[in-house]
Every structure is written in structure tokens, then in C-alpha cells.
Coordinates of C-alpha atoms in Angstrom, one line a residue:
M1 CA -15.5 -28.1 25.8
R2 CA -12.1 -28.6 27.2
K3 CA -10.6 -25.5 28.8
K4 CA -7.3 -24.3 27.3
L5 CA -4.2 -24.9 29.4
H6 CA -2.1 -22.0 30.3
L7 CA 1.6 -22.2 29.5
A8 CA 3.3 -23.1 32.8
F9 CA 6.8 -21.9 32.0
P10 CA 8.8 -19.0 33.4
Y11 CA 9.6 -15.9 31.4
R12 CA 13.0 -16.3 29.5
Q13 CA 15.6 -13.6 30.2
R14 CA 16.7 -11.5 27.2
F15 CA 19.6 -9.1 26.7
I16 CA 20.5 -6.1 24.6
L17 CA 24.0 -5.8 23.2
H18 CA 25.2 -2.2 23.1
I19 CA 28.3 -1.6 21.0
D20 CA 30.2 1.7 21.4
L21 CA 32.4 2.2 18.3
E22 CA 34.2 5.2 19.7
S23 CA 35.6 3.5 22.7
E24 CA 35.5 0.0 21.2
T25 CA 33.6 -1.3 24.1
Y26 CA 30.4 -3.3 24.5
T27 CA 27.8 -4.0 27.2
S28 CA 25.3 -6.7 27.6
I29 CA 22.2 -5.1 29.1
P30 CA 19.6 -7.4 30.7
M31 CA 16.0 -6.5 30.0
E32 CA 13.6 -6.4 32.9
E33 CA 10.7 -8.7 32.6
E34 CA 8.1 -5.9 32.5
E35 CA 10.1 -4.1 29.8
A36 CA 10.5 -7.2 27.7
K37 CA 6.9 -8.0 27.8
R38 CA 5.9 -4.4 26.9
Y39 CA 8.1 -4.1 23.9
L40 CA 8.4 -7.8 22.8
G41 CA 10.6 -7.4 19.7
G42 CA 10.9 -6.2 16.1
R43 CA 9.8 -2.6 15.2
L44 CA 8.5 -1.6 18.6
L45 CA 11.6 -2.7 20.5
A46 CA 13.9 -1.1 17.8
L47 CA 12.1 2.2 18.0
M48 CA 12.2 2.2 21.8
L49 CA 16.0 1.4 21.8
W50 CA 16.7 4.1 19.2
D51 CA 14.9 6.7 21.3
R52 CA 16.8 5.5 24.5
F53 CA 20.3 5.6 23.0
A54 CA 19.9 8.6 20.6
E55 CA 21.8 11.8 21.6
Y56 CA 19.3 14.4 20.3
D57 CA 21.7 17.3 20.9
Q58 CA 24.1 15.8 18.3
L59 CA 21.5 15.0 15.6
E60 CA 21.3 18.5 14.2
E61 CA 25.0 18.7 13.3
E62 CA 26.3 18.2 9.8
C63 CA 28.0 14.9 10.8
Y64 CA 25.4 13.5 13.1
E65 CA 26.4 9.9 13.1
R66 CA 27.9 10.0 16.7
G67 CA 24.5 10.6 18.2
N68 CA 22.5 8.5 15.8
P69 CA 22.3 4.8 16.8
V70 CA 21.7 1.9 14.4
V71 CA 19.4 -0.7 15.9
F72 CA 18.8 -4.3 14.7
A73 CA 15.9 -6.0 16.4
P74 CA 14.6 -9.4 15.4
G75 CA 11.1 -10.6 16.2
A76 CA 10.6 -12.4 19.5
A77 CA 9.9 -15.8 18.1
V78 CA 12.4 -16.0 15.2
D79 CA 14.3 -18.9 16.8
T80 CA 11.2 -21.2 16.8
P81 CA 11.3 -23.9 14.0
L82 CA 9.0 -22.0 11.6
S83 CA 10.9 -21.1 8.4
Y84 CA 8.6 -18.1 7.7
C85 CA 9.2 -16.6 11.2
N86 CA 12.4 -14.8 10.5
S87 CA 11.9 -11.0 10.3
F88 CA 14.0 -8.2 11.8
T89 CA 13.8 -4.4 11.8
V90 CA 16.6 -1.8 11.4
V91 CA 16.1 1.7 12.7
T92 CA 18.3 4.8 12.4
K93 CA 17.8 8.4 11.4
S94 CA 17.8 8.9 7.7
P95 CA 20.3 11.3 6.1
V96 CA 17.8 11.7 3.3
T97 CA 14.6 12.6 5.0
G98 CA 15.7 13.7 8.5
A99 CA 13.1 11.4 9.9
L100 CA 13.6 7.8 11.1
S101 CA 14.5 5.2 8.6
V102 CA 12.6 2.0 9.7
S103 CA 13.1 -1.0 7.4
S104 CA 12.1 -4.6 8.0
A105 CA 13.4 -7.7 6.2
T106 CA 13.2 -11.5 6.4
S107 CA 16.5 -13.3 6.6
S108 CA 18.4 -15.9 8.6
L109 CA 20.2 -12.9 10.1
S110 CA 17.4 -12.5 12.6
G111 CA 17.9 -16.0 13.9
A112 CA 21.7 -15.4 14.1
I113 CA 21.2 -12.3 16.4
V114 CA 19.0 -14.3 18.7
G115 CA 21.3 -17.3 18.5
C116 CA 24.1 -15.1 19.8
G117 CA 22.0 -14.5 22.9
Y118 CA 20.6 -11.1 22.2
A119 CA 17.1 -9.6 21.6
A120 CA 18.6 -6.6 19.8
L121 CA 21.9 -4.9 18.7
V122 CA 22.5 -1.2 19.3
I123 CA 25.5 0.4 17.6
T124 CA 26.5 3.9 18.7
G125 CA 29.4 6.3 18.3
R126 CA 31.8 6.6 15.4
S127 CA 35.1 4.7 14.8
R128 CA 38.2 6.7 14.1
K129 CA 39.0 4.5 11.1
L130 CA 37.4 1.9 8.9
C131 CA 36.6 -1.0 11.3
S132 CA 34.8 -4.3 11.7
F133 CA 33.7 -6.3 14.7
S134 CA 32.6 -9.9 15.3
I135 CA 30.1 -11.2 17.9
A136 CA 30.8 -14.7 19.2
D137 CA 30.5 -16.5 22.6
G138 CA 29.2 -13.4 24.4
E139 CA 32.1 -11.2 23.3
V140 CA 32.7 -8.5 20.7
T141 CA 36.1 -8.3 19.0
F142 CA 37.0 -5.2 17.1
S143 CA 39.4 -5.2 14.1
D144 CA 40.9 -2.9 11.5
A145 CA 39.1 -3.1 8.1
E146 CA 41.3 -0.8 6.0
T147 CA 42.3 -3.7 3.8
Y148 CA 38.6 -4.1 2.8
H149 CA 38.3 -0.5 1.6
N150 CA 36.4 -0.1 -1.7
L151 CA 35.7 -3.9 -1.9
T152 CA 32.2 -4.9 -2.9
T153 CA 29.9 -6.6 -0.4
V154 CA 30.3 -10.0 -2.1
E155 CA 34.1 -9.7 -2.2
V156 CA 34.1 -9.0 1.5
A157 CA 31.8 -11.9 2.2
K158 CA 34.0 -14.3 0.3
K159 CA 37.2 -13.1 2.0
V160 CA 35.7 -13.2 5.5
G161 CA 33.9 -16.5 5.0
K162 CA 31.3 -16.1 7.7
E163 CA 27.7 -17.3 7.2
H164 CA 26.1 -14.4 9.0
M165 CA 27.3 -10.9 8.3
V166 CA 26.3 -7.3 7.5
V167 CA 28.4 -5.4 5.1
I168 CA 28.4 -2.0 3.4
G169 CA 29.6 -1.6 -0.2
P170 CA 31.5 1.2 -1.9
A171 CA 28.3 3.3 -2.0
G172 CA 28.2 3.4 1.8
E173 CA 31.9 4.2 2.1
H174 CA 31.5 7.1 -0.4
F175 CA 28.4 8.4 1.4
V176 CA 25.9 7.9 -1.4
P177 CA 22.6 8.9 0.2
F178 CA 20.8 5.8 -1.0
A179 CA 23.4 3.3 0.1
S180 CA 22.0 0.1 1.6
L181 CA 23.3 -2.9 3.6
Y182 CA 24.2 -6.4 2.6
A183 CA 22.8 -8.9 5.1
N184 CA 23.3 -12.6 4.5
N185 CA 23.3 -12.2 0.8
Q186 CA 20.3 -9.9 0.8
N187 CA 20.0 -6.2 -0.1
I188 CA 18.1 -4.5 2.8
T189 CA 16.9 -1.1 4.1
Q190 CA 15.9 2.2 2.6
G191 CA 16.6 5.7 3.7
G192 CA 20.4 5.6 3.6
V193 CA 21.2 3.2 6.4
G194 CA 24.3 2.1 4.5
C195 CA 25.4 5.8 4.3
V196 CA 25.0 6.1 8.1
C197 CA 27.2 3.0 8.6
G198 CA 29.7 4.5 6.2
M199 CA 29.8 7.7 8.4
K200 CA 30.3 5.5 11.4
N201 CA 33.2 3.8 9.6
I202 CA 31.7 0.3 9.9
K203 CA 32.7 -1.8 6.9
F204 CA 31.2 -5.0 8.2
F205 CA 30.3 -7.1 11.3
T206 CA 29.8 -10.8 11.7
L207 CA 27.8 -13.0 14.0
S208 CA 28.7 -16.6 15.2
P209 CA 25.6 -17.9 17.0
H210 CA 26.2 -20.5 19.6
S211 CA 22.6 -21.8 19.5
H212 CA 20.5 -22.6 16.5
G213 CA 16.8 -22.4 17.3
R214 CA 15.0 -24.0 20.1
E215 CA 11.8 -26.0 20.8
A216 CA 8.6 -24.1 21.5
Y217 CA 7.0 -24.4 25.0
D218 CA 4.3 -26.5 23.4
S219 CA 5.5 -28.3 20.3
H220 CA 2.1 -29.9 19.6
R221 CA 0.3 -26.5 19.5
L222 CA 3.1 -25.0 17.4
G223 CA 2.8 -27.9 14.9
L224 CA -1.0 -27.3 14.6
L225 CA -0.3 -23.5 14.1
N226 CA 2.2 -24.3 11.4
Q227 CA -0.3 -26.6 9.6
S228 CA -3.0 -23.9 9.7
Y229 CA -0.6 -21.3 8.1
L230 CA 0.5 -23.7 5.4
K231 CA -3.0 -24.9 4.7
D232 CA -4.2 -21.3 4.1
L233 CA -1.3 -20.6 1.8
G234 CA -1.9 -23.8 -0.1
K235 CA -5.6 -23.1 -0.8
T236 CA -5.1 -20.8 -3.7
R237 CA -2.7 -20.5 -6.6
M238 CA -1.4 -17.1 -5.5
G239 CA -0.7 -18.4 -2.0
K240 CA 1.3 -21.3 -3.4
M241 CA 3.3 -19.1 -5.7
I242 CA 4.1 -16.6 -2.9
A243 CA 5.2 -19.4 -0.7
Q244 CA 7.5 -21.0 -3.2
E245 CA 8.6 -18.1 -5.5
G246 CA 8.5 -15.1 -3.2
S247 CA 6.9 -11.7 -3.7
I248 CA 7.7 -11.6 -7.4
A249 CA 4.6 -13.8 -7.9
L250 CA 2.3 -10.8 -7.3
L251 CA 3.6 -9.1 -10.4
S252 CA 1.2 -11.3 -12.4
E253 CA -1.7 -9.2 -11.0
A254 CA -0.2 -5.9 -12.1
N255 CA -1.5 -6.0 -15.7
H256 CA -5.0 -6.7 -14.4
H257 CA -5.1 -3.8 -12.0
G258 CA -2.5 -1.4 -13.3
W259 CA -0.2 -0.8 -10.3
A260 CA 3.2 -1.4 -11.8
A261 CA 5.4 1.6 -12.3
I262 CA 6.1 1.4 -16.0
D263 CA 8.5 4.0 -17.5
T264 CA 8.0 6.5 -14.6
Y265 CA 4.2 5.9 -14.6
S266 CA 3.7 6.8 -18.3
M267 CA 1.6 3.6 -18.9
R268 CA -0.9 1.7 -16.8
V269 CA -0.3 -1.8 -18.2
D270 CA 2.3 -3.4 -20.5
G271 CA 2.3 -6.8 -21.9
R272 CA 6.0 -7.0 -21.6
L273 CA 5.6 -7.5 -17.8
W274 CA 5.2 -11.2 -18.5
G275 CA 9.0 -11.3 -18.9
L276 CA 9.4 -10.5 -15.3
C277 CA 6.7 -12.7 -13.8
T278 CA 7.1 -16.2 -12.5
R279 CA 6.0 -18.8 -14.9
S280 CA 4.3 -21.4 -12.7
V281 CA 4.4 -23.2 -9.4
P282 CA 7.0 -25.9 -9.5
K283 CA 5.5 -29.3 -10.1
G284 CA 5.7 -32.1 -7.5
I285 CA 7.2 -30.0 -4.7
P286 CA 5.2 -30.0 -1.4
L287 CA 4.4 -26.6 0.1
D288 CA 6.3 -27.3 3.3
D289 CA 9.4 -28.7 1.6
P290 CA 12.4 -27.1 3.3
S291 CA 14.1 -26.3 0.0
F292 CA 11.2 -23.9 -0.9
P293 CA 10.3 -22.0 2.3
I294 CA 8.5 -18.7 2.1
C295 CA 10.5 -15.5 2.7
Q296 CA 13.9 -17.0 2.6
N297 CA 16.8 -15.2 0.7
N298 CA 17.1 -17.7 -2.1
A299 CA 14.6 -16.0 -4.5
P300 CA 16.5 -14.6 -7.5
L301 CA 14.3 -11.6 -7.8
D302 CA 11.7 -9.9 -5.5
L303 CA 8.7 -7.7 -6.4
E304 CA 10.2 -4.2 -5.7
S305 CA 13.5 -5.0 -7.5
A306 CA 11.7 -6.3 -10.6
M307 CA 9.7 -3.1 -10.9
A308 CA 12.2 -0.5 -9.7
L309 CA 15.0 -1.9 -12.0
G310 CA 12.8 -3.5 -14.6
S311 CA 9.4 -2.1 -15.5
N312 CA 10.4 1.4 -14.3
L313 CA 13.4 1.4 -16.7
E314 CA 11.6 -0.5 -19.5
L315 CA 13.9 -3.4 -19.0
F316 CA 11.7 -6.5 -19.2
D317 CA 14.2 -9.3 -19.5
S318 CA 14.3 -11.2 -16.2
R319 CA 17.9 -12.3 -16.5
S320 CA 19.0 -8.7 -17.2
V321 CA 17.1 -7.3 -14.3
Q322 CA 18.6 -10.0 -12.0
Q323 CA 22.1 -8.8 -13.2
V324 CA 21.3 -5.2 -12.3
A325 CA 19.8 -6.2 -9.0
H326 CA 22.8 -8.2 -8.1
R327 CA 25.2 -5.3 -9.0
C328 CA 23.2 -3.1 -6.6
L329 CA 23.7 -5.8 -4.0
E330 CA 27.5 -5.8 -4.7
N331 CA 27.8 -2.1 -4.6
G332 CA 25.5 -1.6 -1.6
L333 CA 22.9 0.4 -3.5
E334 CA 19.2 0.4 -2.4
V335 CA 17.2 -0.8 -5.4
V336 CA 14.1 1.5 -5.1
S337 CA 16.1 4.8 -5.0
T338 CA 18.6 3.6 -7.6
G339 CA 15.7 2.7 -10.0
A340 CA 14.1 6.1 -9.4
V341 CA 17.4 8.0 -10.1
L342 CA 18.0 6.0 -13.3
A343 CA 14.4 6.5 -14.5
W344 CA 14.6 10.3 -13.8
A345 CA 18.0 10.4 -15.7
R346 CA 16.4 8.5 -18.7
S347 CA 13.6 11.0 -19.0
C348 CA 15.8 14.1 -18.5
R349 CA 18.4 12.8 -21.1
R350 CA 15.6 12.4 -23.6
E351 CA 14.8 16.1 -23.2
G352 CA 18.4 17.1 -23.9
K353 CA 19.5 17.5 -20.3
L354 CA 22.4 15.6 -18.6
S355 CA 24.7 15.7 -21.6
F356 CA 27.4 14.0 -19.5
L357 CA 25.3 10.7 -19.8
P358 CA 25.1 8.4 -22.8
D359 CA 21.8 7.9 -24.5
L360 CA 19.6 5.9 -22.2
Q361 CA 16.6 5.3 -24.4
R362 CA 17.8 2.0 -25.8
S363 CA 18.8 0.8 -22.4
T364 CA 20.7 -2.4 -21.8
A365 CA 21.9 -4.2 -18.7
V366 CA 25.5 -3.5 -19.5
L367 CA 24.9 0.2 -19.7
Y368 CA 23.2 0.2 -16.3
L369 CA 25.9 -1.9 -14.7
R370 CA 28.5 0.7 -15.7
L371 CA 26.4 3.5 -14.3
L372 CA 25.9 1.6 -11.0
D373 CA 29.6 1.2 -10.6
A374 CA 30.2 4.9 -11.3
I375 CA 27.6 5.9 -8.7
A376 CA 28.9 3.6 -6.0
Y377 CA 32.5 4.8 -6.4
R378 CA 31.5 8.4 -7.2
R379 CA 33.5 8.4 -10.3
G380 CA 32.8 10.1 -13.7
S381 CA 29.1 10.5 -14.3
G382 CA 28.4 8.7 -11.0
E383 CA 29.8 11.8 -9.2
Q384 CA 26.7 13.7 -10.4
L385 CA 24.1 11.0 -10.1
G386 CA 25.4 9.8 -6.6
I387 CA 24.1 12.9 -4.8
G388 CA 20.5 11.7 -4.4
L389 CA 17.3 12.4 -6.4
S390 CA 16.2 15.5 -4.4
A391 CA 19.6 17.2 -4.9
L392 CA 19.6 16.2 -8.6
V393 CA 16.2 17.8 -9.2
N394 CA 17.4 21.0 -7.4
Q395 CA 20.5 21.1 -9.6
Y396 CA 19.3 19.9 -13.0
G397 CA 15.4 20.2 -12.9
G398 CA 13.1 17.6 -14.2
S399 CA 10.8 17.5 -11.2
E400 CA 8.0 16.2 -13.3
H401 CA 10.0 13.0 -13.7
A402 CA 10.9 12.7 -10.0
F403 CA 8.5 11.0 -7.6
M404 CA 9.4 11.6 -4.0
V405 CA 7.9 12.1 -0.6
D406 CA 10.1 14.2 1.8
G407 CA 13.0 13.7 -0.5
L408 CA 12.9 9.9 -0.5
P409 CA 11.9 8.2 -3.8
L410 CA 8.7 6.4 -3.9
P411 CA 8.5 2.6 -4.1
P412 CA 7.7 1.6 -7.7
Y413 CA 3.9 1.3 -7.6
D414 CA 1.5 3.4 -9.6
Y415 CA -0.5 4.8 -6.7
R416 CA -3.4 6.0 -8.8
A417 CA -4.5 2.3 -8.7
L418 CA -3.8 1.9 -4.9
P419 CA -5.5 4.5 -2.8
V420 CA -4.8 2.9 0.6
Q421 CA -1.1 2.3 -0.4
A422 CA -1.0 6.0 -1.6
L423 CA -2.3 7.2 1.7
L424 CA 0.3 5.3 3.7
V425 CA 3.2 6.3 1.4
S426 CA 2.2 9.9 1.5
I427 CA 3.0 10.0 5.3
G428 CA 6.2 8.0 4.9
R429 CA 4.8 4.5 5.8
R430 CA 5.7 1.7 3.4
S431 CA 3.6 -1.2 4.5
V432 CA 2.4 -3.3 1.5
V433 CA -1.4 -3.4 1.1
L434 CA -1.9 -6.9 -0.2
G435 CA -5.6 -6.7 -0.7
E436 CA -5.3 -3.8 -3.2
M437 CA -2.6 -5.6 -5.2
L438 CA -4.7 -8.7 -5.5
W439 CA -8.0 -7.0 -6.3
G440 CA -7.2 -3.5 -7.5
N441 CA -8.7 -0.1 -6.9
H442 CA -12.2 0.0 -5.3
Y443 CA -12.4 3.7 -4.3
H444 CA -15.8 5.3 -4.2
R445 CA -16.6 8.8 -2.9
G446 CA -17.8 8.7 0.6
R447 CA -15.9 5.5 1.6
E448 CA -12.8 7.3 2.9
H449 CA -13.3 6.1 6.5
R450 CA -13.5 2.5 5.3
L451 CA -10.3 2.9 3.4
V452 CA -8.7 4.6 6.4
S453 CA -9.7 1.7 8.7
W454 CA -8.1 -0.6 6.2
A455 CA -4.9 1.4 6.3
L456 CA -4.8 1.4 10.0
Y457 CA -5.4 -2.3 10.1
V458 CA -2.6 -3.1 7.6
Q459 CA -0.2 -1.0 9.7
K460 CA -1.0 -2.5 13.0
L461 CA -1.0 -6.1 11.6
T462 CA 2.3 -5.5 9.8
Y463 CA 3.9 -4.0 12.9
A464 CA 2.6 -6.8 15.1
C465 CA 4.0 -9.4 12.7
E466 CA 7.3 -7.7 12.9
S467 CA 7.2 -7.7 16.7
V468 CA 6.7 -11.5 16.8
G469 CA 8.9 -12.1 13.7
L470 CA 6.3 -13.5 11.3
C471 CA 6.9 -12.6 7.6
P472 CA 3.9 -10.3 6.6
W473 CA 3.6 -12.2 3.3
V474 CA 2.2 -15.1 5.3
T475 CA -1.0 -13.1 5.9
L476 CA -1.8 -13.0 2.2
P477 CA -4.7 -15.6 2.5
S478 CA -6.6 -13.0 4.7
F479 CA -6.9 -10.8 1.6
N480 CA -7.5 -13.6 -0.9
H481 CA -11.3 -13.5 -1.2
R482 CA -12.8 -11.7 -4.1
L483 CA -15.7 -10.2 -2.1
F484 CA -14.3 -10.1 1.4
H485 CA -10.7 -9.0 0.8
F486 CA -11.1 -6.1 3.2
P487 CA -10.1 -7.8 6.6
H488 CA -13.2 -7.4 8.8
F489 CA -15.0 -9.5 11.4
S490 CA -13.4 -13.0 11.7
F491 CA -10.7 -12.3 9.2
A492 CA -9.2 -9.5 11.3
R493 CA -9.5 -11.3 14.6
R494 CA -8.0 -14.5 13.2
N495 CA -4.8 -12.9 12.1
F496 CA -4.2 -11.4 15.6
S497 CA -5.3 -14.6 17.4
R498 CA -2.8 -16.7 15.5
L499 CA -0.1 -14.1 16.1
A500 CA -0.9 -14.2 19.8
L501 CA -0.6 -18.0 19.9
L502 CA 2.8 -17.8 18.1
A503 CA 4.0 -15.2 20.6
S504 CA 2.8 -17.2 23.5
L505 CA 4.6 -20.4 22.3
G506 CA 7.8 -18.4 21.9
E507 CA 7.7 -16.4 25.1
G508 CA 6.3 -19.0 27.5
Y509 CA 3.4 -17.1 28.9
E510 CA -0.1 -16.4 27.5
I511 CA -0.4 -13.3 25.2
S512 CA -3.8 -12.2 24.2
A513 CA -4.9 -11.1 20.7
H514 CA -5.7 -7.7 22.2
A515 CA -2.1 -7.4 23.5
I516 CA -0.7 -8.4 20.1
R517 CA -2.8 -5.7 18.5
S518 CA -1.6 -3.2 21.1
Y519 CA 2.0 -3.8 20.0
G520 CA 1.1 -2.7 16.5
D521 CA -0.8 0.3 17.8
E522 CA 2.0 1.4 20.1
A523 CA 4.6 1.0 17.3
L524 CA 2.5 3.2 15.0
H525 CA 2.2 6.0 17.6
L526 CA 5.8 5.8 18.8
Q527 CA 7.2 6.1 15.3
T528 CA 4.8 9.1 14.6
T529 CA 5.9 10.8 17.8
L530 CA 9.6 10.3 17.1
D531 CA 9.3 11.6 13.6
D532 CA 7.4 14.7 14.8
R533 CA 10.2 15.4 17.3
L534 CA 12.9 15.0 14.7
L535 CA 11.2 17.1 12.1
Q536 CA 9.7 19.5 14.6
R537 CA 6.2 19.3 13.1
E538 CA 2.8 19.1 14.6
G539 CA -0.7 18.2 13.4
R540 CA -1.4 16.7 10.0
Y541 CA 0.9 16.1 7.1
G542 CA 1.2 14.0 4.0
S543 CA 1.8 14.6 0.3
L544 CA 2.3 13.0 -3.0
P545 CA 3.7 14.4 -6.3
D546 CA 1.0 16.3 -8.3
Q547 CA 1.5 13.9 -11.2
L548 CA 0.0 11.1 -9.1
L549 CA -3.0 13.1 -8.1
V550 CA -4.3 14.9 -11.2
N551 CA -2.6 13.3 -14.2
G552 CA -4.9 11.0 -16.1
K553 CA -2.6 10.1 -19.0
S554 CA -2.3 6.5 -17.8
N555 CA -5.9 5.7 -18.8
F556 CA -7.3 5.8 -15.3
R557 CA -10.8 7.0 -14.9
S558 CA -11.1 10.3 -13.0
A559 CA -12.7 8.5 -10.0
Q560 CA -9.6 6.3 -9.7
V561 CA -7.1 9.1 -9.2
V562 CA -6.3 9.2 -5.5
P563 CA -8.4 11.7 -3.5
L564 CA -5.5 12.2 -1.1
A565 CA -6.8 15.3 0.7
R566 CA -10.0 13.5 1.8
L567 CA -8.1 10.4 2.7
L568 CA -5.6 12.3 4.8
D569 CA -8.4 14.2 6.6
A570 CA -10.1 11.0 7.5
Y571 CA -6.8 9.3 8.5
W572 CA -5.7 12.0 10.9
S573 CA -9.2 12.3 12.3
A574 CA -9.2 8.6 13.1
L575 CA -5.9 9.1 15.0
G576 CA -7.3 12.1 16.9
R577 CA -4.9 14.7 15.5
K578 CA -6.0 18.2 14.7

């Protein structure tokens, strides 16, 4: 057997761009080789940089934005010619939970950051007035942005006319707690990152990359790797649909396994979900056609938007949901929290509360569009609804209709059908557990340790994918076997081995599968440590609303209601925490 050749290429130098808004200065910081190899990119690098640049003595103040950095970190291999290798991570302290807000997305923005010559962007301080800045040719130019005040994200994008840009909408400017970011025509981040940028007085920034991708250190091996990923995706119907339609394709499984949030979890299944599902795989289009790449921002609707703004609000017309999702993008409103607030308002209005709102039972897209505008600009009824779900419950009641963990609304999945997903979300982790969505709930008493090992594997695999830049949806074939969807033995090893090869081809030196797994492991522990420090907590934690633990009204068998206490006990024992 021919021995594998080691990559005989030197390590490539990488830089961190630090932008200080208060002094309107910037610094390009070279990364030492040892440091760059230890943190690689994505989530792990973003967490490390946030910890390094955070001013902890200023994070407890009412306006803490000066000491709270915002970090953008793409995966290390996003500039290789793989269309599905394009993820980046955004980290800042959330104004909603008080812990870190860590969000990952897949977009051409990741390649733009690397194309400008940087492994990450770190934004600190606070501008004295509404500002913008542009990154081009190794320089950062600051500008006044007062003329863009109260403009929507799409209006700003049209006026500026740049391909790569990050913008906040009116919601961020008016400090709505669930404000999000517009990034290359995509609505990203949870936990109020748009609100933090509004506090920092950043309206937008643009990037003008001077390089557009690069060749791998071994093009032949990269081509073989690409073929193996596409071959796995093309083996099954769901793999093809995910590759060509995006995450919305998974919604077709919700009626089989009951994990869609329908009218605030009041039903397990609903035939009307077909109106939000993709119809079929396009005929005659090859899987690797560049017009239909996986994880690009050309999908009209994604899974979480369809459920948060569709099934959770009993709005089952795909075109109407797309309108509502697009208005959230324009106003800079994060879809999951927005859907949770509107769903809570519908339920409370039905009980005679919130008399300042119109009747929301016969909801239409037009009615929701008006409410979204009001929330973003904090006008009229939006002044009340724009304070966040936790504050709304404290002021008006209706806690039985509010589904939150640490004040942050839950993503729109019915967790009674997803025990591993429920375990993760109860501790503030939002990794998607693909195996459960494809094959449903398989909880049996006494199998808690098996489910915990699954949760840990999903976290480490997702975080390792983010470090390299690979879209996590590409790993779906690993969970696509009816009997062996739990990733064990060769399934688990193969995912990390292929990630290691991708990282090696991107970095120019051999990276082992064990090292790739350690990136995920270290990211998991670093985020837990930072959250413990910010929230001043020790030991075990985790919670879900009582309705998701004891309520059987949605036709679930008692054995399928999430045994959270036992799962949490096994999870923290596995991590060695008392």
C-alpha cells in the first residue's frame, strides 16, 4: 500500500483586524504560528478573541457595549473552491441572556473576510455618532452614517451598492433586544447582536476583498474529497433536497415525527405543513451545478424561518411566510424571537389581554407586516412588543404561552419529540441534531448515557465543522441510515477524518482527525467556562419550560416527554462537573 505523502508546504501567515470605534483606529495583528494552529478558525477562534479583547470590568454596567467586543471569525478553509465550505461565527455578549451569544451562518461573507486578508474581525469600543466603515486594500476607512438613520437594511444595501456588507436595521438602532444583522442578504445571529451593534453606533460596514479564493495545496486530493461529499449527498432523496433546496427540505419529516412548533406547541402534527414544504427536487439539474450549491444564501426560505413565522403562527402559505421573513430581514429582526413574541401575543390576545393589539386569530401576512414595522421602529403597539419576551411576560403575564431558556426564546421545535435537542437547548446550545429530525424520538429509560454521548458528538462535530468552515448540513448523510443513524464506529470517525483532510489541504500541513476533534472539544469547554464567568455560576444547570416536560396535550406518549433531569445529570457527569 502506497504511503501517504505529507504536505510539504509552509504554514501561511494569518492576521486579525482589530477595529477601535472610539478612536477610529485599526490594527492588523499577525497571529503566531503556534496560536493559529491551536485555534484554527470559526467558533474556537472567535471565543478566544472575545475573551482576549473583552473588558470584564465594563460588562456589568448598564451600557456595557464599550467593553463588549463583536467578533467575526470565518472557518480556516472558506477560501478553498468548495461551495459548501463557507461558514463563519459571530460572538458577543448577549443583552438578553447576559451570557455569550454565539451564532454561526453560511454565507459568502466568510470568503470576503478572508479575501481581505484576515482570519477574523474584532470590533471594540463605541462610536460617538452613527458610523460606518469600509475594509479595502489593507485599510479601514471610517465614515459618518447619519444619513442612513432609520433606513432598512435593504435600502442601505441598495444605496451603498457593495456586494459584501453587514447592516443593522431600524430594530438595532432602536435597541430592540432581538435585533439581528443583515449580512450579504441574509438574516443572521440570535441573542441581540444587532442590538449590541446599535449600542456601538455601527450602522453598517463593507468589505472589498482583493483576492477571491485560492487553490488548495493538493488540488487532486481536494477534488476527490469534494466528490466524496457530493456522492454521499446524492445517495438519498433527502440529501439531494438539502443540497439543492436548503434546510427547508427537512420540514417534510416533521409530520412523521412531530417536531414542528405548531401554534405554540398545541398540536403535534398538522397537514397544513405541506404548504411550507419543498415540492420536489428540480429535474435535470446535477447535484454539483454551481447554480444550486448547498448552503448558499439564495434559498427563499429556511427551516427555522418557516416554522417560527409559519407553523408557530398558523400561517401555512409559503409565499406569505416568505413576505414576513423578508420584512424581518429588512427591519433587522431575528426570526426565532420575533415568531415567539408574535405567537405569545396571539395566545394572550385570545384570552382578552393586550387590548392595544388587533385580533390576531385570523392572522394574515399584512397584519404581521404592520406589527413588524411597529416593533422595529418602536412605534404604537410596537413600543410594547419591542421590549423582548421576558419583559413582556413580567409586565402582562401569559407565561404558559412563552417558551424561553434564560430569557431567550426557544427555536421553533417541539422538544417533546427531540430529547437530545432538548438537552442541548436547555443549557443554551443550539446545535441541530439531524438524526432526531430524520428519524424521530427513540428515548427509552436507561439510555440516557447513549443520548448524552450523541449530544456531545453533535456539539463537537458542529464546532469542528465551524472551525474548518464546512457547512454542518453537509454531514447529513452520516445520520441518514434508518438503523444506524446514531453516529458510532466508522460513521463518527469518517466525519472527523474528512474534516481533517479538508483542514490539511487548506492550511498546508497535516492535521489529524484527533486534532480536529480536539477543536470541537476545546470550543465546547471554552464557551462553558466563559458563560460561567459571565453569569457567575458553578456546577450544573439547565432548564426547559414546564409545558415541555409534563404537558401531554400534543398526543405524545408519556415515555416520549423529555426526561430532562436524568439527561442533565448524565450530561454533566460525562463532562466531569459536580
